[in-house]
Amino acid sequence: MKLVTAIIKPFKLDEVRAALTKLGINGMTVTEVKGFGRQKGHTEIYRGAEYTVNLLPKVKIELAVSSAQADGVIAAIRAAANTGSIGDGKIFVSPIESMVRIRTGETAEAAL
């Protein structure tokens, strides 16, 4: 089992969700986050005053998938979230040692 974590641009969330739904992924956790990478933020003007936005809004998606599904999920997220410009985000993949569904007590792959 793998934990796939993706940091993407907020307006790409619907496209990523649709792509994952086509793969049969039926659950994910979505968190609104802020951060920066090579993008380094930008400047904006509000009421005539210029200020720097150092932390940009992003969306963090986390989903647990079987090891066999991981490559397909990564490819789907990458294709759906890609705009071709700086700041598209990152995908991280981590192994999951164990998993338990709280409601039923199912473990491992059955808990997905």
Coordinates of C-alpha atoms in Angstrom, one line a residue:
M1 CA 0.0 0.0 0.0
K2 CA 1.1 3.5 -0.8
L3 CA 0.2 7.0 0.5
V4 CA 0.2 9.4 -2.4
T5 CA 0.4 13.1 -1.4
A6 CA 0.1 15.8 -4.1
I7 CA 0.4 19.5 -3.8
I8 CA -1.4 21.2 -6.7
K9 CA -2.8 24.5 -7.8
P10 CA -6.3 25.0 -6.3
F11 CA -8.1 25.5 -9.7
K12 CA -6.9 22.0 -10.8
L13 CA -8.6 20.1 -8.0
D14 CA -11.8 19.3 -10.0
E15 CA -9.7 18.0 -12.9
V16 CA -7.6 15.8 -10.7
R17 CA -10.6 14.5 -8.9
A18 CA -12.3 13.6 -12.2
A19 CA -9.1 11.8 -13.4
L20 CA -8.9 9.8 -10.2
T21 CA -12.6 8.9 -10.3
K22 CA -12.0 7.4 -13.8
L23 CA -9.4 5.1 -12.2
G24 CA -11.9 3.9 -9.6
I25 CA -10.4 5.9 -6.7
N26 CA -13.3 6.7 -4.4
G27 CA -11.7 8.6 -1.5
M28 CA -9.2 11.3 -0.8
T29 CA -8.4 13.9 1.8
V30 CA -8.1 17.5 0.5
T31 CA -6.5 20.3 2.6
E32 CA -6.1 23.9 1.7
V33 CA -2.4 24.8 2.4
K34 CA 0.0 27.6 1.6
G35 CA 3.6 27.4 0.6
F36 CA 6.2 28.2 -2.0
G37 CA 9.0 26.6 -4.0
R38 CA 10.8 27.9 -7.0
Q39 CA 7.8 30.3 -7.6
K40 CA 8.9 32.3 -4.6
G41 CA 5.7 34.3 -4.3
H42 CA 4.7 37.4 -6.1
T43 CA 3.7 41.1 -5.5
E44 CA 0.1 42.4 -5.6
I45 CA -1.4 45.8 -5.3
Y46 CA -4.2 46.4 -2.8
R47 CA -5.8 49.8 -2.4
G48 CA -2.8 51.4 -4.0
A49 CA -0.3 49.7 -1.8
E50 CA 2.1 47.1 -3.2
Y51 CA 2.8 44.1 -1.0
T52 CA 4.5 40.7 -1.4
V53 CA 2.7 37.4 -1.2
N54 CA 5.3 35.0 0.0
L55 CA 3.1 32.0 0.7
L56 CA 0.9 31.0 -2.2
P57 CA -2.4 29.1 -1.9
K58 CA -2.2 25.4 -2.8
V59 CA -4.3 22.2 -2.3
K60 CA -2.9 19.1 -0.7
I61 CA -4.4 15.8 -1.7
E62 CA -3.7 12.6 0.2
L63 CA -4.9 9.2 -0.8
A64 CA -4.1 5.6 0.1
V65 CA -3.9 3.2 -2.8
S66 CA -2.7 -0.3 -3.4
S67 CA 0.9 -0.7 -4.6
A68 CA -0.5 -1.8 -8.0
Q69 CA -2.5 1.4 -8.5
A70 CA 0.2 3.8 -7.4
D71 CA 1.8 4.3 -10.9
G72 CA -1.6 4.9 -12.5
V73 CA -2.6 7.4 -9.8
I74 CA 0.6 9.3 -10.1
A75 CA 0.3 9.5 -13.9
A76 CA -3.4 10.7 -13.6
I77 CA -2.6 13.4 -11.1
R78 CA 0.4 14.6 -13.1
A79 CA -1.6 14.8 -16.4
A80 CA -4.6 16.5 -14.8
A81 CA -2.6 19.0 -12.6
N82 CA -0.1 20.0 -15.3
T83 CA -0.3 23.5 -16.7
G84 CA 3.2 23.7 -18.0
S85 CA 4.1 26.6 -15.8
I86 CA 6.1 27.0 -12.7
G87 CA 4.3 26.2 -9.5
D88 CA 2.3 23.2 -10.8
G89 CA 3.2 21.3 -7.6
K90 CA 4.8 18.0 -6.4
I91 CA 3.7 14.4 -5.9
F92 CA 5.2 12.4 -3.0
V93 CA 4.8 8.6 -2.5
S94 CA 5.3 6.9 0.9
P95 CA 4.8 3.3 2.0
I96 CA 2.0 2.5 4.4
E97 CA 2.9 0.1 7.1
S98 CA -0.6 -0.7 8.2
M99 CA -4.2 0.6 7.8
V100 CA -7.4 0.0 9.8
R101 CA -10.9 1.1 8.9
I102 CA -12.3 2.4 12.2
R103 CA -16.0 1.5 11.5
T104 CA -15.5 -2.1 10.6
G105 CA -12.0 -3.0 11.9
E106 CA -10.9 -4.1 8.4
T107 CA -7.2 -4.0 7.9
A108 CA -4.6 -3.7 5.1
E109 CA -6.0 -3.8 1.5
A110 CA -9.6 -4.5 2.7
A111 CA -9.5 -1.1 4.5
L112 CA -8.9 0.8 1.3

